Amino acid sequence: MPRNLLDITDLTVEELDELIRVAEDIIDNPEKYQDACAHKQLATLFFEPSTRTRLSFESAMLGLGGSVLGFSSASSSSTAKGETVGDTIHTVSCYADIIAMRHPKEGAPFAAAQVAEVPIINAGDGGHNHPTQTLTDLLTIHREKGRLNNFTIGFCGDLKFGRTVHSLINALSRYENINYVLISPTELKLPRYVKEEALKKRNIPYTQTTDLESVIPDLDILYMTRVQRERFFNEEDYLRLKDSYILTPEKLEKAKEDLIILHPLPRVNEISVAVDKDPRAAYWRQVKNGKFIRMALILKLLGIEVK
Ligand code: CP
């Protein structure tokens, strides 16, 4: 059976730490890895829009000396003619050594893994999970803070539909002494199943609030998220909630000097562009890290070790 990454908990903490170690080695010694995936092919099957995830996967495989194929929208594939996910994956398994897929339906990559003969990577499934964004986030926290424990992290925005939040909380809940501050409008609170699985089962304390400004001085990491328009059933609700939080330089005046601000991106309006100049804004560095951790992941799932 091929090894997949469908949920971040498919990887042990030791494996997460090893992926971070390899990604940091790739950053320091890119030439060592430049032919590691020669003659290997990555397929990127994106049934939903993407800029960073798809292009960083493609850049990662090219940086490893491999090649890429795929599609960037369901409408340009035979999905538009009614082909099932299973048949699409069966087909692409004949052409590629590894598949990264994004799909609007929660669980689609799990269904894909049932028929695939090559590793499947979940590149985001609906409002559920986004494990490779979590790998990016963990690498960024490690590079910015030098550790993956002993901090207070605030998640702010759309915690209901924000799949990056669900996966990151699931990952961090296995590290020591992390305080969680969940900041959202009441309608966009973290789903109960994430709270139960990741936090309550492990007796991990958390606080919930609607007020970002009152908690900002306590945070070591602020993880901002976009309100996910595409997951709303009702445009009126989206319009009412979309600007619930807008981070500005003024709001950061009371924050710690060594705070880091993360965002999976894309940003809409929730971080003012004036914040980009603040050295605490780590989200563009986070984008860069996404390529290197995906390189490390491709190597791992293909069973390639670089000495
Ligand atoms: N972070 C993220 O998933 O971005 P894209 O939607 O651009 O891939």
Coordinates of C-alpha atoms and ligand atoms in Angstrom, one line a residue:
M1 CA 0.0 0.0 0.0
P2 CA 1.4 3.5 -0.8
R3 CA 1.9 5.9 2.1
N4 CA -0.5 8.8 1.9
L5 CA -1.0 12.1 3.7
L6 CA -4.7 12.6 4.1
D7 CA -4.8 14.0 7.6
I8 CA -2.0 15.6 9.6
T9 CA -2.4 12.8 12.3
D10 CA -1.2 10.3 9.6
L11 CA 2.3 11.6 10.6
T12 CA 3.7 10.9 14.0
V13 CA 5.4 13.7 16.0
E14 CA 8.7 12.1 15.2
E15 CA 7.9 12.2 11.5
L16 CA 6.8 15.8 11.7
D17 CA 10.1 16.7 13.3
E18 CA 12.0 14.8 10.7
L19 CA 10.2 16.5 7.9
I20 CA 11.1 19.9 9.4
R21 CA 14.7 18.8 9.7
V22 CA 14.9 17.7 6.1
A23 CA 13.2 20.9 4.9
E24 CA 15.7 23.0 6.8
D25 CA 18.5 20.9 5.2
I26 CA 17.0 21.6 1.8
I27 CA 16.9 25.3 2.5
D28 CA 20.6 25.2 3.5
N29 CA 21.8 22.8 0.8
P30 CA 19.4 22.9 -2.2
E31 CA 22.0 21.4 -4.7
K32 CA 22.2 18.2 -2.7
Y33 CA 18.5 17.5 -3.5
Q34 CA 18.3 18.9 -7.1
D35 CA 18.2 15.4 -8.8
A36 CA 16.6 13.4 -6.0
C37 CA 13.4 12.9 -8.0
A38 CA 14.8 12.6 -11.5
H39 CA 12.4 10.6 -13.7
K40 CA 9.6 10.9 -11.1
Q41 CA 6.3 12.7 -11.9
L42 CA 3.9 14.6 -9.6
A43 CA 0.3 15.1 -10.7
T44 CA -1.5 18.1 -9.2
L45 CA -5.2 17.6 -9.5
F46 CA -7.0 20.8 -8.3
F47 CA -10.8 20.6 -8.5
E48 CA -10.8 23.9 -6.5
P49 CA -8.8 27.1 -7.1
S50 CA -5.3 27.6 -5.6
T51 CA -2.2 29.7 -6.1
R52 CA 0.2 28.7 -3.3
T53 CA -0.5 25.1 -2.7
R54 CA -0.5 24.0 -6.4
L55 CA 2.4 26.1 -7.5
S56 CA 4.5 25.3 -4.4
F57 CA 4.0 21.6 -5.1
E58 CA 5.0 22.0 -8.7
S59 CA 8.0 24.2 -7.8
A60 CA 8.9 21.6 -5.1
M61 CA 8.9 18.7 -7.6
L62 CA 10.8 20.7 -10.2
G63 CA 13.4 21.7 -7.5
L64 CA 13.9 17.9 -6.9
G65 CA 14.6 17.3 -10.6
G66 CA 11.2 15.7 -11.3
S67 CA 8.4 16.8 -13.5
V68 CA 4.8 17.7 -13.1
L69 CA 1.4 17.3 -14.9
G70 CA -2.2 17.9 -13.9
F71 CA -5.1 20.3 -14.1
S72 CA -6.0 23.5 -12.2
S73 CA -9.8 23.3 -12.4
A74 CA -12.4 20.6 -12.5
S75 CA -13.8 22.3 -15.6
S76 CA -10.7 21.5 -17.7
S77 CA -10.8 17.8 -16.8
S78 CA -13.3 15.0 -17.6
T79 CA -15.0 15.7 -14.3
A80 CA -17.0 18.2 -16.4
K81 CA -18.3 15.2 -18.4
G82 CA -19.4 13.4 -15.2
E83 CA -16.3 11.3 -14.4
T84 CA -16.0 10.2 -10.8
V85 CA -13.1 11.1 -8.5
G86 CA -12.3 7.4 -8.3
D87 CA -12.0 7.0 -12.0
T88 CA -10.0 10.2 -12.4
I89 CA -7.5 9.0 -9.7
H90 CA -7.4 5.5 -11.2
T91 CA -6.4 7.1 -14.6
V92 CA -3.8 9.5 -13.2
S93 CA -2.3 6.6 -11.1
C94 CA -1.3 5.2 -14.6
Y95 CA 0.7 8.3 -15.4
A96 CA 2.2 9.8 -12.2
D97 CA 4.3 8.5 -9.2
I98 CA 2.5 10.7 -6.7
I99 CA -0.7 12.8 -6.6
A100 CA -1.5 16.0 -4.8
M101 CA -5.3 16.8 -4.9
R102 CA -7.6 19.5 -3.7
H103 CA -11.3 19.0 -3.8
P104 CA -14.3 21.0 -2.5
K105 CA -15.9 17.9 -0.9
E106 CA -14.7 16.9 2.5
G107 CA -13.3 13.4 2.4
A108 CA -12.6 13.3 -1.4
P109 CA -8.9 12.5 -0.9
F110 CA -9.8 9.6 1.4
A111 CA -12.0 8.2 -1.4
A112 CA -9.2 8.7 -3.8
A113 CA -6.8 6.8 -1.6
Q114 CA -9.0 3.7 -1.9
V115 CA -8.3 3.3 -5.6
A116 CA -4.9 5.0 -6.0
E117 CA -1.8 2.9 -6.6
V118 CA 0.5 5.8 -5.8
P119 CA 0.7 8.1 -2.7
I120 CA -2.2 10.6 -2.4
I121 CA -1.6 14.0 -0.7
N122 CA -4.6 15.9 0.5
A123 CA -4.0 19.5 -0.7
G124 CA -7.2 20.7 1.0
D125 CA -10.7 19.1 1.2
G126 CA -13.6 21.5 1.6
G127 CA -13.8 23.0 5.1
H128 CA -12.2 19.9 6.6
N129 CA -8.4 19.6 6.5
H130 CA -5.3 21.0 4.9
P131 CA -2.3 19.0 6.2
T132 CA 0.4 20.4 3.9
Q133 CA -0.5 23.9 5.0
T134 CA 0.0 22.7 8.5
L135 CA 3.5 21.3 7.6
T136 CA 4.2 24.8 6.2
D137 CA 3.0 26.4 9.4
L138 CA 5.0 24.1 11.6
L139 CA 8.2 24.8 9.7
T140 CA 7.5 28.5 9.9
I141 CA 6.9 28.4 13.6
H142 CA 10.1 26.3 14.1
R143 CA 12.2 28.7 12.0
E144 CA 10.7 31.9 13.6
K145 CA 10.6 30.7 17.3
G146 CA 13.1 27.9 17.4
R147 CA 10.6 25.5 19.0
L148 CA 7.2 23.9 18.6
N149 CA 6.2 24.0 22.3
N150 CA 5.6 26.5 25.1
F151 CA 3.7 29.3 23.5
T152 CA 0.3 31.0 23.3
I153 CA -1.3 30.9 19.9
G154 CA -4.4 32.9 18.9
F155 CA -6.5 31.6 15.9
C156 CA -8.6 34.5 14.6
G157 CA -11.3 34.7 12.0
D158 CA -13.3 31.9 10.4
L159 CA -12.5 28.9 12.6
K160 CA -15.6 27.0 11.5
F161 CA -14.7 26.6 7.8
G162 CA -11.0 27.3 8.1
R163 CA -9.4 23.9 7.2
T164 CA -5.9 25.2 7.9
V165 CA -7.0 25.9 11.5
H166 CA -8.4 22.5 12.0
S167 CA -5.3 20.7 10.8
L168 CA -2.9 23.0 12.7
I169 CA -4.7 22.6 16.0
N170 CA -4.7 18.8 15.5
A171 CA -0.9 18.9 14.9
L172 CA 0.0 21.3 17.8
S173 CA -2.2 19.4 20.3
R174 CA 0.5 16.7 20.3
Y175 CA 3.2 19.2 21.4
E176 CA 3.8 20.4 25.0
N177 CA 2.4 23.4 26.8
I178 CA 0.6 25.3 24.1
N179 CA -2.2 27.7 25.1
Y180 CA -5.0 28.2 22.6
V181 CA -7.0 31.3 22.2
L182 CA -9.9 30.9 19.8
I183 CA -11.0 34.3 18.4
S184 CA -14.1 34.3 16.1
P185 CA -17.6 35.6 15.7
T186 CA -20.1 33.3 17.5
E187 CA -21.3 31.9 14.1
L188 CA -17.8 30.9 13.0
K189 CA -16.5 29.1 16.2
L190 CA -14.3 26.1 15.9
P191 CA -16.4 23.0 15.2
R192 CA -17.2 20.9 18.1
Y193 CA -15.6 17.8 16.6
V194 CA -12.2 19.5 16.3
K195 CA -12.4 20.8 19.9
E196 CA -13.4 17.3 21.1
E197 CA -10.7 15.4 19.2
A198 CA -7.8 17.7 19.5
L199 CA -8.3 19.6 22.8
K200 CA -10.9 18.1 25.1
K201 CA -9.8 14.5 24.8
R202 CA -6.2 15.5 25.8
N203 CA -7.4 17.9 28.5
I204 CA -5.8 20.8 26.8
P205 CA -7.2 24.1 28.0
Y206 CA -8.4 26.8 25.6
T207 CA -10.2 30.1 25.8
Q208 CA -12.8 31.4 23.3
T209 CA -13.5 35.1 22.7
T210 CA -15.0 37.4 20.0
D211 CA -12.6 40.2 20.9
L212 CA -9.1 40.2 19.3
E213 CA -7.9 43.4 20.9
S214 CA -8.4 42.2 24.4
V215 CA -6.2 39.1 23.9
I216 CA -3.5 40.4 21.5
P217 CA -1.0 41.3 24.3
D218 CA -1.0 37.6 25.5
L219 CA -0.1 36.1 22.2
D220 CA 3.2 34.7 20.9
I221 CA 1.7 33.7 17.6
L222 CA -1.4 35.2 15.9
Y223 CA -2.8 33.0 13.1
M224 CA -5.2 35.1 11.0
T225 CA -7.6 33.6 8.6
R226 CA -10.0 34.7 5.8
V227 CA -13.7 34.3 6.1
Q228 CA -14.3 31.5 3.6
R229 CA -16.9 33.0 1.2
E230 CA -17.1 29.8 -0.8
R231 CA -18.3 27.7 2.1
F232 CA -21.3 30.0 3.0
F233 CA -24.8 29.0 2.0
N234 CA -26.0 32.6 2.3
E235 CA -24.3 35.6 0.8
E236 CA -25.9 37.9 3.4
D237 CA -24.2 36.1 6.2
Y238 CA -20.9 36.3 4.5
L239 CA -21.2 40.1 3.9
R240 CA -22.2 40.6 7.6
L241 CA -19.2 38.6 8.9
K242 CA -16.4 39.2 6.4
D243 CA -14.9 42.2 8.1
S244 CA -15.2 40.9 11.6
Y245 CA -11.5 41.3 12.2
I246 CA -9.1 43.6 10.4
L247 CA -5.5 43.6 11.8
T248 CA -3.9 47.1 11.6
P249 CA -0.6 48.6 12.8
E250 CA -2.6 50.4 15.6
K251 CA -4.0 47.1 16.9
L252 CA -0.5 45.6 17.0
E253 CA 0.7 48.4 19.3
K254 CA -0.2 46.4 22.4
A255 CA 1.3 43.1 21.0
K256 CA 4.5 41.5 22.1
E257 CA 7.7 42.5 20.3
D258 CA 8.4 38.9 19.4
L259 CA 4.9 38.1 18.2
I260 CA 4.8 36.4 14.8
I261 CA 1.8 36.9 12.6
L262 CA 0.9 34.0 10.3
H263 CA -1.8 33.6 7.6
P264 CA -2.2 30.7 5.2
L265 CA -3.3 33.3 2.6
P266 CA -5.0 34.3 0.4
R267 CA -5.7 37.5 2.3
V268 CA -8.8 39.4 1.5
N269 CA -9.3 42.3 4.0
E270 CA -8.3 40.8 7.4
I271 CA -4.7 42.1 7.5
S272 CA -4.1 45.6 6.4
V273 CA -1.3 45.8 3.8
A274 CA 0.4 48.4 6.2
V275 CA 1.1 45.4 8.5
D276 CA 3.3 43.8 5.8
K277 CA 6.2 46.2 6.8
D278 CA 6.1 45.0 10.4
P279 CA 8.9 42.5 11.0
R280 CA 6.5 40.5 13.0
A281 CA 4.5 39.8 9.8
A282 CA 5.8 36.3 8.9
Y283 CA 3.2 35.3 6.3
W284 CA 5.4 36.0 3.2
R285 CA 8.2 34.0 4.8
Q286 CA 5.5 31.3 5.5
V287 CA 4.7 31.2 1.7
K288 CA 8.4 30.5 0.9
N289 CA 8.6 27.7 3.5
G290 CA 5.7 25.9 1.8
K291 CA 7.9 24.9 -1.1
F292 CA 10.7 23.4 1.1
I293 CA 8.4 21.4 3.4
R294 CA 6.6 20.0 0.3
M295 CA 9.9 18.9 -1.1
A296 CA 10.6 17.0 2.1
L297 CA 7.1 15.5 2.0
I298 CA 7.5 14.3 -1.6
L299 CA 10.8 12.6 -0.7
K300 CA 9.3 10.9 2.3
L301 CA 6.2 9.6 0.5
L302 CA 8.3 8.3 -2.4
G303 CA 10.7 6.7 0.0
I304 CA 13.7 8.6 -1.3
E305 CA 16.5 9.3 1.2
V306 CA 19.2 11.9 0.3
K307 CA 22.5 11.4 2.1
Ligands
CP1 N1 -2.8 28.5 1.7 C1 -3.5 28.0 0.6 O1 -4.0 26.9 0.6 O2 -3.4 28.9 -0.5 P1 -4.0 28.6 -1.9 O3 -5.5 28.4 -1.8 O4 -3.6 29.7 -2.8 O5 -3.4 27.3 -2.4

